[in-house]
Each structure stands twice: as C-alpha cells, then as structure tokens.
PDB file of C-alpha atoms in Angstrom:
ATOM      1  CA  UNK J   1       4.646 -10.359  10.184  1.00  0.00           C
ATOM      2  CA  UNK J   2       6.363 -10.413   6.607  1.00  0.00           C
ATOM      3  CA  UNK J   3       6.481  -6.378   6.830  1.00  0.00           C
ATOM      4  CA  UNK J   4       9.875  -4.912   5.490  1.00  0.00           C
ATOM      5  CA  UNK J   5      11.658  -2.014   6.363  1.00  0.00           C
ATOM      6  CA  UNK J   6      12.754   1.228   4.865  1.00  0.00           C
ATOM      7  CA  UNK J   7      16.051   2.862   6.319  1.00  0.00           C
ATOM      8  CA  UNK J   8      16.010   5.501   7.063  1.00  0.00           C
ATOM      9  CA  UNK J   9      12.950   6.578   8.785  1.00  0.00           C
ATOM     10  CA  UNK J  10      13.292   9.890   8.281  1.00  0.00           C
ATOM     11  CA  UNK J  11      15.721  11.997   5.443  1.00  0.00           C
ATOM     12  CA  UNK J  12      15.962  15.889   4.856  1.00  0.00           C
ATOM     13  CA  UNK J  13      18.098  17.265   2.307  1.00  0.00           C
ATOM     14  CA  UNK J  14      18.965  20.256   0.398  1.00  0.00           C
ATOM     15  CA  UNK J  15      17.211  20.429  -3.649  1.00  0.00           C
ATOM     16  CA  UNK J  16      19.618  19.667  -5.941  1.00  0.00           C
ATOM     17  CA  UNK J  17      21.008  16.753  -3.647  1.00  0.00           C
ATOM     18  CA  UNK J  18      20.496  13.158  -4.218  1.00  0.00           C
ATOM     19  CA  UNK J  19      18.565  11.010  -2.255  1.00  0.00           C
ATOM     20  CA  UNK J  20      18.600   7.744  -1.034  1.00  0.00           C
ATOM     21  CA  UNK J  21      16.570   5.124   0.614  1.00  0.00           C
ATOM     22  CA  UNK J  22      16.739   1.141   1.341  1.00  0.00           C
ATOM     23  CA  UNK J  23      14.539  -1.427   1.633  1.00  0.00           C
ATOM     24  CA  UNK J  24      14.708  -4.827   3.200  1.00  0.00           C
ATOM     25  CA  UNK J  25      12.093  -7.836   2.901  1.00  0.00           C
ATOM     26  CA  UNK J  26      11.826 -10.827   4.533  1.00  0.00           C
ATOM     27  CA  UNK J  27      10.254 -13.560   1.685  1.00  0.00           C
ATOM     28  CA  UNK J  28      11.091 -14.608  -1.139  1.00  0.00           C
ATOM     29  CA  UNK J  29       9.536 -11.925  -3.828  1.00  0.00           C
ATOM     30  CA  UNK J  30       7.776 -12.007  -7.604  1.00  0.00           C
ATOM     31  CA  UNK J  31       8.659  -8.080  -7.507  1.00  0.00           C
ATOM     32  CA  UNK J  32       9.273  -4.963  -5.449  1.00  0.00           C
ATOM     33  CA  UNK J  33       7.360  -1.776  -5.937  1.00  0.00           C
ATOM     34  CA  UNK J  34       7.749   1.323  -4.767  1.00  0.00           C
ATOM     35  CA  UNK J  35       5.304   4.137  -4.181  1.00  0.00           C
ATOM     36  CA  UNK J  36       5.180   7.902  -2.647  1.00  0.00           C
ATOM     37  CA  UNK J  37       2.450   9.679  -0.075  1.00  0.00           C
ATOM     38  CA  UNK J  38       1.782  12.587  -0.534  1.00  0.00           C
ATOM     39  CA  UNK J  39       0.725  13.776   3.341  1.00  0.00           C
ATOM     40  CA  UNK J  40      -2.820  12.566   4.245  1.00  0.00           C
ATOM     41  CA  UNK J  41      -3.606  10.877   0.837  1.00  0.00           C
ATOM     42  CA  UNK J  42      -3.206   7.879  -0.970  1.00  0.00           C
ATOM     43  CA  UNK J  43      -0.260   6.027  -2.413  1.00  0.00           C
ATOM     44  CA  UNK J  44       1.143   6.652  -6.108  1.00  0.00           C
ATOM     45  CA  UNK J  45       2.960   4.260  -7.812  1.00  0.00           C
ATOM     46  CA  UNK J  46       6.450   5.148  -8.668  1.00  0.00           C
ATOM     47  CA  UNK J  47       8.272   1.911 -10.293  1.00  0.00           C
ATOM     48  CA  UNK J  48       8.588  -1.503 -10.457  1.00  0.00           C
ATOM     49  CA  UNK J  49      11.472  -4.168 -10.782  1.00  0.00           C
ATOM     50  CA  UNK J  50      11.052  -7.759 -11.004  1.00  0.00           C
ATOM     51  CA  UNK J  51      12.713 -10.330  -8.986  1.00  0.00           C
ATOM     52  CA  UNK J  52      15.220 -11.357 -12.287  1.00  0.00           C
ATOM     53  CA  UNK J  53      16.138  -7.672 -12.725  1.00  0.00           C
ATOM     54  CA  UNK J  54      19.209  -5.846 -10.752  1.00  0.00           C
ATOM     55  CA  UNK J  55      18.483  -2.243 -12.075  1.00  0.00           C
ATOM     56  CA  UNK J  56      15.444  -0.445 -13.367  1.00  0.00           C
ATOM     57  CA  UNK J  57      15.600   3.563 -14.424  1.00  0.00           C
ATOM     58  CA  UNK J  58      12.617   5.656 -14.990  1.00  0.00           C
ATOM     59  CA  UNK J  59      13.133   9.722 -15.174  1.00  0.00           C
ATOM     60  CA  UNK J  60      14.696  10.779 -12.054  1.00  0.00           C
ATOM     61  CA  UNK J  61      14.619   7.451 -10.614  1.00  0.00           C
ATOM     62  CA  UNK J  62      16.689   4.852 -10.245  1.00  0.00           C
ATOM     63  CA  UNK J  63      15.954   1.491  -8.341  1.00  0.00           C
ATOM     64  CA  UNK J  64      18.110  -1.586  -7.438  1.00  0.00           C
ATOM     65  CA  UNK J  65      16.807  -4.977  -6.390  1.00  0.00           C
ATOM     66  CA  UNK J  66      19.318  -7.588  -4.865  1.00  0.00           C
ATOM     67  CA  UNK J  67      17.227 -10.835  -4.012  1.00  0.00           C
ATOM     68  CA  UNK J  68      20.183 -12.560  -2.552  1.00  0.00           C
ATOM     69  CA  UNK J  69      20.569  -9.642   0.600  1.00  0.00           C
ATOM     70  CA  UNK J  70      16.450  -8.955   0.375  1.00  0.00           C
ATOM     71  CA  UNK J  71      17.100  -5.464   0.252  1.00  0.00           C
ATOM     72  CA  UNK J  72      16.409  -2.800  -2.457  1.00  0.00           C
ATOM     73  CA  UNK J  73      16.889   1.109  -2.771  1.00  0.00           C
ATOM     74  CA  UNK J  74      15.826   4.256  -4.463  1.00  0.00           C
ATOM     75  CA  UNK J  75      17.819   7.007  -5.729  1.00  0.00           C
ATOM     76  CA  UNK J  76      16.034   9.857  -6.492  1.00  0.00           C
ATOM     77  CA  UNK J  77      19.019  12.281  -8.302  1.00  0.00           C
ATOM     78  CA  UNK J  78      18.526  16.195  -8.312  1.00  0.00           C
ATOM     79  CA  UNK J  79      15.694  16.432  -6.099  1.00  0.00           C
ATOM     80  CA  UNK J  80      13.138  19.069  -5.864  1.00  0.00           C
ATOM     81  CA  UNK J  81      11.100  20.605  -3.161  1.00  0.00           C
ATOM     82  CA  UNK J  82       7.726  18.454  -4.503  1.00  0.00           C
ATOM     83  CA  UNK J  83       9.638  15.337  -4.348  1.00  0.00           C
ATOM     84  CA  UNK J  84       9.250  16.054  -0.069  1.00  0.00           C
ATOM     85  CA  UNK J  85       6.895  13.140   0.125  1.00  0.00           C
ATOM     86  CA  UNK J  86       6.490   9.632   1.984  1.00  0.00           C
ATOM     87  CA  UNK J  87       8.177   6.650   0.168  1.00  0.00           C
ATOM     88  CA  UNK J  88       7.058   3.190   1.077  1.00  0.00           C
ATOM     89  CA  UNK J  89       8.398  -0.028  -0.695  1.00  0.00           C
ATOM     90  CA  UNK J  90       6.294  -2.693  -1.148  1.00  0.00           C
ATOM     91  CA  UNK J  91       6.688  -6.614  -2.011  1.00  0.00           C
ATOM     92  CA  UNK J  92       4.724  -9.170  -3.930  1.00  0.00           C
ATOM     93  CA  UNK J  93       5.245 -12.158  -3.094  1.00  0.00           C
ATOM     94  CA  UNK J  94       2.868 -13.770  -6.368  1.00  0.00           C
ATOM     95  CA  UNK J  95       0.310 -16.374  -5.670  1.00  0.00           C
ATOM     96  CA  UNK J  96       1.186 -19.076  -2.832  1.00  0.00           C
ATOM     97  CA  UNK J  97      -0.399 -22.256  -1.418  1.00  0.00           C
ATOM     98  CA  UNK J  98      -1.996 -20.057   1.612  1.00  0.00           C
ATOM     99  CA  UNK J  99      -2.731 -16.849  -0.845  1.00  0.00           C
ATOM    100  CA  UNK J 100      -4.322 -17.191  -4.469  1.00  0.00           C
ATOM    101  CA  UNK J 101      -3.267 -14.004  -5.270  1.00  0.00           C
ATOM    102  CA  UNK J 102      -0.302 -11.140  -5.633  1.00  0.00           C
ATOM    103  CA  UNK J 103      -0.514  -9.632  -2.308  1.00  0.00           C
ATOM    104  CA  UNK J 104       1.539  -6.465  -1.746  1.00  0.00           C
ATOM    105  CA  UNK J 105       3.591  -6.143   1.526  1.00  0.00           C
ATOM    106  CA  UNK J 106       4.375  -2.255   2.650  1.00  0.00           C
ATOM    107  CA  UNK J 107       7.460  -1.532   4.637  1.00  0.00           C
ATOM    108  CA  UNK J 108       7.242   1.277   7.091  1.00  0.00           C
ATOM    109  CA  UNK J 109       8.481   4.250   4.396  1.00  0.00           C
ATOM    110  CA  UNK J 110      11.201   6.732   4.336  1.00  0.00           C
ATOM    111  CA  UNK J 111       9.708  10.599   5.090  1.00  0.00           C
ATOM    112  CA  UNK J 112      11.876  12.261   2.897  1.00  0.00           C
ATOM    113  CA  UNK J 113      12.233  16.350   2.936  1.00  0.00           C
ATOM    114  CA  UNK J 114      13.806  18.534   0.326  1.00  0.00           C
ATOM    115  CA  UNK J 115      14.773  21.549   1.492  1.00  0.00           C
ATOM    116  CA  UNK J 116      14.415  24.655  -1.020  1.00  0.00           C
TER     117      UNK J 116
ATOM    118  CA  UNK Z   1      -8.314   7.947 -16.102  1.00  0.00           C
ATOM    119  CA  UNK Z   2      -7.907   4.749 -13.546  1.00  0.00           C
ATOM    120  CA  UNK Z   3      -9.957   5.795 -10.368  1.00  0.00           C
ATOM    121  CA  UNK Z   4     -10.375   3.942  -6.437  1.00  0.00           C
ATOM    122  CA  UNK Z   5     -12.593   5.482  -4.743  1.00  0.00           C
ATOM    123  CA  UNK Z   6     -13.139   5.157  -0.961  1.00  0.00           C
ATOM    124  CA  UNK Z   7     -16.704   6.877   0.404  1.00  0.00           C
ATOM    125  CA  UNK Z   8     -15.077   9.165   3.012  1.00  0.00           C
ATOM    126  CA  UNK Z   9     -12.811  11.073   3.454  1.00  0.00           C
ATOM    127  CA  UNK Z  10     -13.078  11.483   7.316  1.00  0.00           C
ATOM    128  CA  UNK Z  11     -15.259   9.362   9.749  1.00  0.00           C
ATOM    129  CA  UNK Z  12     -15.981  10.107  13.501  1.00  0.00           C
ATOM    130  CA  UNK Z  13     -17.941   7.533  14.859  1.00  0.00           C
ATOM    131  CA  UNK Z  14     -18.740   6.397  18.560  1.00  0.00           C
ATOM    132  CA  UNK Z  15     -17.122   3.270  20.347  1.00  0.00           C
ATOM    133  CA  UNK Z  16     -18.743   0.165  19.656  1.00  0.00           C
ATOM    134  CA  UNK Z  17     -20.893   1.039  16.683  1.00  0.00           C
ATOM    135  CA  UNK Z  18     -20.907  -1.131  13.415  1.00  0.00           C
ATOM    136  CA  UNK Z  19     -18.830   1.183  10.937  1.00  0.00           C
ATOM    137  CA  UNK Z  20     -18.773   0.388   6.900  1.00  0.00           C
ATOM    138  CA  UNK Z  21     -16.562   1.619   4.695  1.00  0.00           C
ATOM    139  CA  UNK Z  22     -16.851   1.746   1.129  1.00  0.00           C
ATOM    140  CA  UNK Z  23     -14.312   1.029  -1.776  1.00  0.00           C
ATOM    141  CA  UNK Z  24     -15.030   1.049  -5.485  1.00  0.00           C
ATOM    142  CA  UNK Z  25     -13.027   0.762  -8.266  1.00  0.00           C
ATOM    143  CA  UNK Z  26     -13.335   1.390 -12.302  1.00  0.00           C
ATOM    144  CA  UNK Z  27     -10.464  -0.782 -13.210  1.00  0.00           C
ATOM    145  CA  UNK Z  28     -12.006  -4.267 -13.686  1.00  0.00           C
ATOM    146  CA  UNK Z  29      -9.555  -5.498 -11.121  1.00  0.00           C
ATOM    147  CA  UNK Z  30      -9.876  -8.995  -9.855  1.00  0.00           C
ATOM    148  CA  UNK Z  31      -7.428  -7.796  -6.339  1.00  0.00           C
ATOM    149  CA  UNK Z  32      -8.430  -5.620  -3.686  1.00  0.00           C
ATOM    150  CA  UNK Z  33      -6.796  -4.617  -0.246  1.00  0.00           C
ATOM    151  CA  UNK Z  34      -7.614  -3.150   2.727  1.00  0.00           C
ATOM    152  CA  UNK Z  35      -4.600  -1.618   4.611  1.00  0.00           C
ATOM    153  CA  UNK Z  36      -4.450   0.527   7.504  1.00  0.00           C
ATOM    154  CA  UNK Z  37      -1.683   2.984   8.025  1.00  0.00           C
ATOM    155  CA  UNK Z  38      -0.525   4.267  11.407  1.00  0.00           C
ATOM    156  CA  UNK Z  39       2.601   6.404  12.079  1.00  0.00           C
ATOM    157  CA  UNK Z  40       5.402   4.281  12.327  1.00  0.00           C
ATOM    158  CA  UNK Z  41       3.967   1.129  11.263  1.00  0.00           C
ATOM    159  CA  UNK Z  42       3.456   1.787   7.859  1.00  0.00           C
ATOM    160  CA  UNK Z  43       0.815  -0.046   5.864  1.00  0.00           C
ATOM    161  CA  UNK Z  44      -0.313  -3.033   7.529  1.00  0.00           C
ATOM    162  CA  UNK Z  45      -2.821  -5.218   5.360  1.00  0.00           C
ATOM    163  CA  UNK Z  46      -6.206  -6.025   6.823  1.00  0.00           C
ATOM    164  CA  UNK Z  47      -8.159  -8.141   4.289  1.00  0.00           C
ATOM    165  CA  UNK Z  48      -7.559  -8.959   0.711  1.00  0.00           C
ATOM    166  CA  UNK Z  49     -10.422 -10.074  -2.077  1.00  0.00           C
ATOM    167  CA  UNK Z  50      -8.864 -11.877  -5.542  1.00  0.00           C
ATOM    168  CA  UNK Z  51     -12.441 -12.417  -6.663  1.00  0.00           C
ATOM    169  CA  UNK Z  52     -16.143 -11.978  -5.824  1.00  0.00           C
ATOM    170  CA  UNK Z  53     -17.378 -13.464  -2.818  1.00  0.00           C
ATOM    171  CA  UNK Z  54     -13.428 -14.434  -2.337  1.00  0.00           C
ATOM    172  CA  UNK Z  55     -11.688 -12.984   0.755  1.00  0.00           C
ATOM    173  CA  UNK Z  56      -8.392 -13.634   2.464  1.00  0.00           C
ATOM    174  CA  UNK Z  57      -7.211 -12.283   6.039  1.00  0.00           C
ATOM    175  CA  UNK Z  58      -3.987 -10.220   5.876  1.00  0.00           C
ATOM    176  CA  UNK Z  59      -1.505  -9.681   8.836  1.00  0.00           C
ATOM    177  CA  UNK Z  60      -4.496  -7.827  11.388  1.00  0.00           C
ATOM    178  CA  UNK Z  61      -7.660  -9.045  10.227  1.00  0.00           C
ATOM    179  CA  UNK Z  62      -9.095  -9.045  14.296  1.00  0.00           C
ATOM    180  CA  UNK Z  63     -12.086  -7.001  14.882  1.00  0.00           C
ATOM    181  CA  UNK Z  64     -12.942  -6.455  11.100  1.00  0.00           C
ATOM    182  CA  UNK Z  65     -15.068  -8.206   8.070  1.00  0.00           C
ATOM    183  CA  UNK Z  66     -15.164  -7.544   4.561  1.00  0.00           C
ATOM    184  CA  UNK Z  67     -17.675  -7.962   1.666  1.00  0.00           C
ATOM    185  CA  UNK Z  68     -17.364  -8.261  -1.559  1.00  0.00           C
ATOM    186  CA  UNK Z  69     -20.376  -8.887  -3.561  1.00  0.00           C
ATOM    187  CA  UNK Z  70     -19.711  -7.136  -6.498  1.00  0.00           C
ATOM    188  CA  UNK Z  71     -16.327  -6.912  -8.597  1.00  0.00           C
ATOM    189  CA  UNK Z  72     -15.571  -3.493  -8.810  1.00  0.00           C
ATOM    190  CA  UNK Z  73     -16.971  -2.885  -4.664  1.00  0.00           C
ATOM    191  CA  UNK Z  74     -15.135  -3.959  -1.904  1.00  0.00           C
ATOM    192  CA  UNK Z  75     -16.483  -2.921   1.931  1.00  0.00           C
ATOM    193  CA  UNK Z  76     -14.249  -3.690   5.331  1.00  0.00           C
ATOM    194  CA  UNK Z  77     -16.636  -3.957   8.412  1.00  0.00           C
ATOM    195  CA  UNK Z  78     -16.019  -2.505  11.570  1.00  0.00           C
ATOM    196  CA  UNK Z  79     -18.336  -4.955  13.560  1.00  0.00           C
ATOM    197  CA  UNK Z  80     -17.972  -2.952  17.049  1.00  0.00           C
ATOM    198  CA  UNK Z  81     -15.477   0.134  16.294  1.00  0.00           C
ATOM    199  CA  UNK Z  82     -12.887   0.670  19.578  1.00  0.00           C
ATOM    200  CA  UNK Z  83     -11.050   3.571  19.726  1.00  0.00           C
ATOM    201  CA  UNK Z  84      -7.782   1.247  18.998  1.00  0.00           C
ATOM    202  CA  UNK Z  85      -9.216   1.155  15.494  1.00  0.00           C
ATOM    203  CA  UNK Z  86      -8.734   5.109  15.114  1.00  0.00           C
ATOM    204  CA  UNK Z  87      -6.727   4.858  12.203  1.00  0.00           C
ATOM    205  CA  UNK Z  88      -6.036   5.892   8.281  1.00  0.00           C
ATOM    206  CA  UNK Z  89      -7.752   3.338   5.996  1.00  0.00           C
ATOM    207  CA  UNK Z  90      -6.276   2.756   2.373  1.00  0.00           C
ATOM    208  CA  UNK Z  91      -8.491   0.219  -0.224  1.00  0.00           C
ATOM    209  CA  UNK Z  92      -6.399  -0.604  -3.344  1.00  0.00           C
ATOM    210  CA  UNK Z  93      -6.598  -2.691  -6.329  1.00  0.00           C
ATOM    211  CA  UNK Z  94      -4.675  -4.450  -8.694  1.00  0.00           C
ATOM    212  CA  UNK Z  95      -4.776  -6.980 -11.887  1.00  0.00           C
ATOM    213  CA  UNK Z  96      -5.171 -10.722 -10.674  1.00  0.00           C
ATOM    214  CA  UNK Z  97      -3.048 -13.432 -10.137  1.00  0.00           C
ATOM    215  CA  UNK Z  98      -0.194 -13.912 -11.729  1.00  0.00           C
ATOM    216  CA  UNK Z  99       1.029 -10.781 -13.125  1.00  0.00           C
ATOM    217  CA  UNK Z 100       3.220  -7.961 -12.600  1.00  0.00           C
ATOM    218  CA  UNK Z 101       1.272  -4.959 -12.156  1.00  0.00           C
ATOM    219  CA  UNK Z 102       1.076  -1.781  -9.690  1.00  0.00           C
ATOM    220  CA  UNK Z 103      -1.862  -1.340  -6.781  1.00  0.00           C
ATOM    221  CA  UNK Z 104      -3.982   1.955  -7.546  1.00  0.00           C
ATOM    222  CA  UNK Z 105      -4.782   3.334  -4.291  1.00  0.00           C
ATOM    223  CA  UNK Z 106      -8.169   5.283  -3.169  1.00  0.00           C
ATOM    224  CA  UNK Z 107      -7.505   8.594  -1.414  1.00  0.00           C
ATOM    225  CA  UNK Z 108      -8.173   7.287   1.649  1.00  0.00           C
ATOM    226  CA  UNK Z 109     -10.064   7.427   4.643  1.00  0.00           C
ATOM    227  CA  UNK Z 110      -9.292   8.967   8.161  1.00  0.00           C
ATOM    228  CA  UNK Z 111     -11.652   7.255  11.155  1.00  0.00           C
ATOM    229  CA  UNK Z 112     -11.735   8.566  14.676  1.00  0.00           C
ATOM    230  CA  UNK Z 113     -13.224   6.238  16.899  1.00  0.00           C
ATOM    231  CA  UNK Z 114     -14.557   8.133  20.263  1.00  0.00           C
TER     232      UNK Z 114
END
C-alpha cells in the first residue's frame, strides 16, 4: 500500500493553542494536500503545496512540505472550538506508467479536538 | 457552487445482494474516485475513472466494479455485498491529468451490510 501516515492519531487541546500535525508518504509526490472531516461527512479541501515548495500560508494555516524526509505538517495557530475536526493529508503522485492520471493517496488523519 | 453528489446518504442492504451506488458531479471533471473510509484506516481508494469508459483499480478494488458511462456519473458496484463491506463510501473528483488541483468530495455514503 502507498498509504501515508498522520502522527498523531489523536490531538486535544485548549482554543487559543496551536496545533500541530505530521504527515509522512512513501512515493515520490507532484503535491500534498490536505483536507478536514467534519464527523460523518465528506472531505473539504484545506491547502495545497507543490513538491518544489517548502512553505505555503493560507489564513490560519500554515503547511510545510520536505520531499527529501517524505513528511509534511500543519499548523493550525489560535485554534477554535469549530476547527475540532478530522485532518487527513493526502498525496498525488501525477500521472505514471501504471496510472494515467493524478491519483490522491489519504493517510489515516489526525482527530484533532479543541477544547472551549 | 462546485457540487458531488453521492445518491445516499445511508444504505442497509442484505448480504449478498448486488448494491449500486451513485456519484455525480457538476464540475466537468475528467477524475473520479471511489474511497472507502473505516476507523483507523483512513481513506483507502477503491477504483479511479480519468475518462469515460476509463477505469483504474486502486489499493482494494476486490469484490467491487465501477461504471462510468457518462462524464459527470460515476457508479461503484457491489456485485455480492458481505458484511466486510459495511463501510463509509466517499466519490470525489478532480481536474485531469496533469495538473495541480484539489478533489471535491460528495457527502458521502454510510452502507450496512446485514
């Protein structure tokens, strides 16, 4: 299986705290996504950083990708109570000899609570 | 608004019947998944379509099909359901080969297989 990992399984801090999760893959990547559950429903797309970038910001987030340790993380900073939420990263791999197309591989996701 | 749409929201059917399940999407995507999602695994893919009539088998592809006859619809096949296949099902597409874009997700569908 090329399935990464998310570390930890399971985070619960107080709002106002920072938060922090990793990621590690196992192939060689076009980009890493990430993405939050909301519990029992579909995934949302949070952000996206390409294989040639080391740091991507957007709001609240902040992600970093280093390709030469597989591994990536998200920093959500002053979190709030509806940030409690399932985050999953995901990797795309781009188009291959056995797979015409951008596939996305999920890790097994961080649950993260924020305590009010 | 971008929509994926999955035709149930919960599903109880009987061991060993033939179960469909519907995706469609408003998008004009060329990609579509099929991922299951069970606690502690995470999203494992299933089946993947980069065009009509195209299909690829992802990491558990035993025990299901897919179709995809039309662009925008995109069905996985439960040819005999066991209760091993009680599980959440996520469809999701994205733009096609080649580029950098996010998966839209449908809100998924919960199947319990007695």
């Amino acid at each position: 299986s090329q399935q990464g990992e998310e570390d930890p399984q399971a985070l619960s801090i107080q709002e106002g705290e920072n938060a922090t999760m990793n990621c590690s893959y196992k192939t060689s990547i076009n980009n890493l996504q990430w993405y939050r559950q909301n519990s029992g429903r579909g995934l949302v797309h949070l952000i996206l950083i390409r294989s040639n970038e080391r740091e991507k910001h957007s709001g609240r987030l902040r992600v970093t990708l280093d390709t030469s340790k597989k591994s990536s993380s998200l920093l959500i900073t002053a979190s709030r109570a509806a940030d409690t939420a399932s985050y999953f990263c995901a990797t795309d791999a781009g188009p291959s000899i056995s797979s015409a197309t951008n596939k996305l591989i999920f890790g097994t996701g961080t649950l993260l609570a924020v305590q009010p | 608004d971008v929509k994926v749409t999955q035709s149930s929201r919960y599903l109880v059917k009987r061991t060993g019947e033939k179960v469909f399940l519907e995706c469609v999407q408003d998008m004009d995507h060329e990609n579509m998944f099929w991922y299951r999602q069970d606690p502690g695994l995470g999203l494992r893919l299933i089946y993947f379509s980069y065009d009509v009539k195209m299909k690829e088998k992802g990491d558990i592809p035993e025990g299901y099909s897919v179709s995809r006859e039309k662009k925008e619809r995109f069905s996985l096949i439960l040819e005999s359901a066991s209760t091993n296949q009680t599980s959440m099902y996520l469809c999701a597409s994205s733009l096609g080969e080649g580029r950098n874009t996010e998966a839209f997700f449908g809100q998924g569908t919960r199947l319990t297989v007695v």
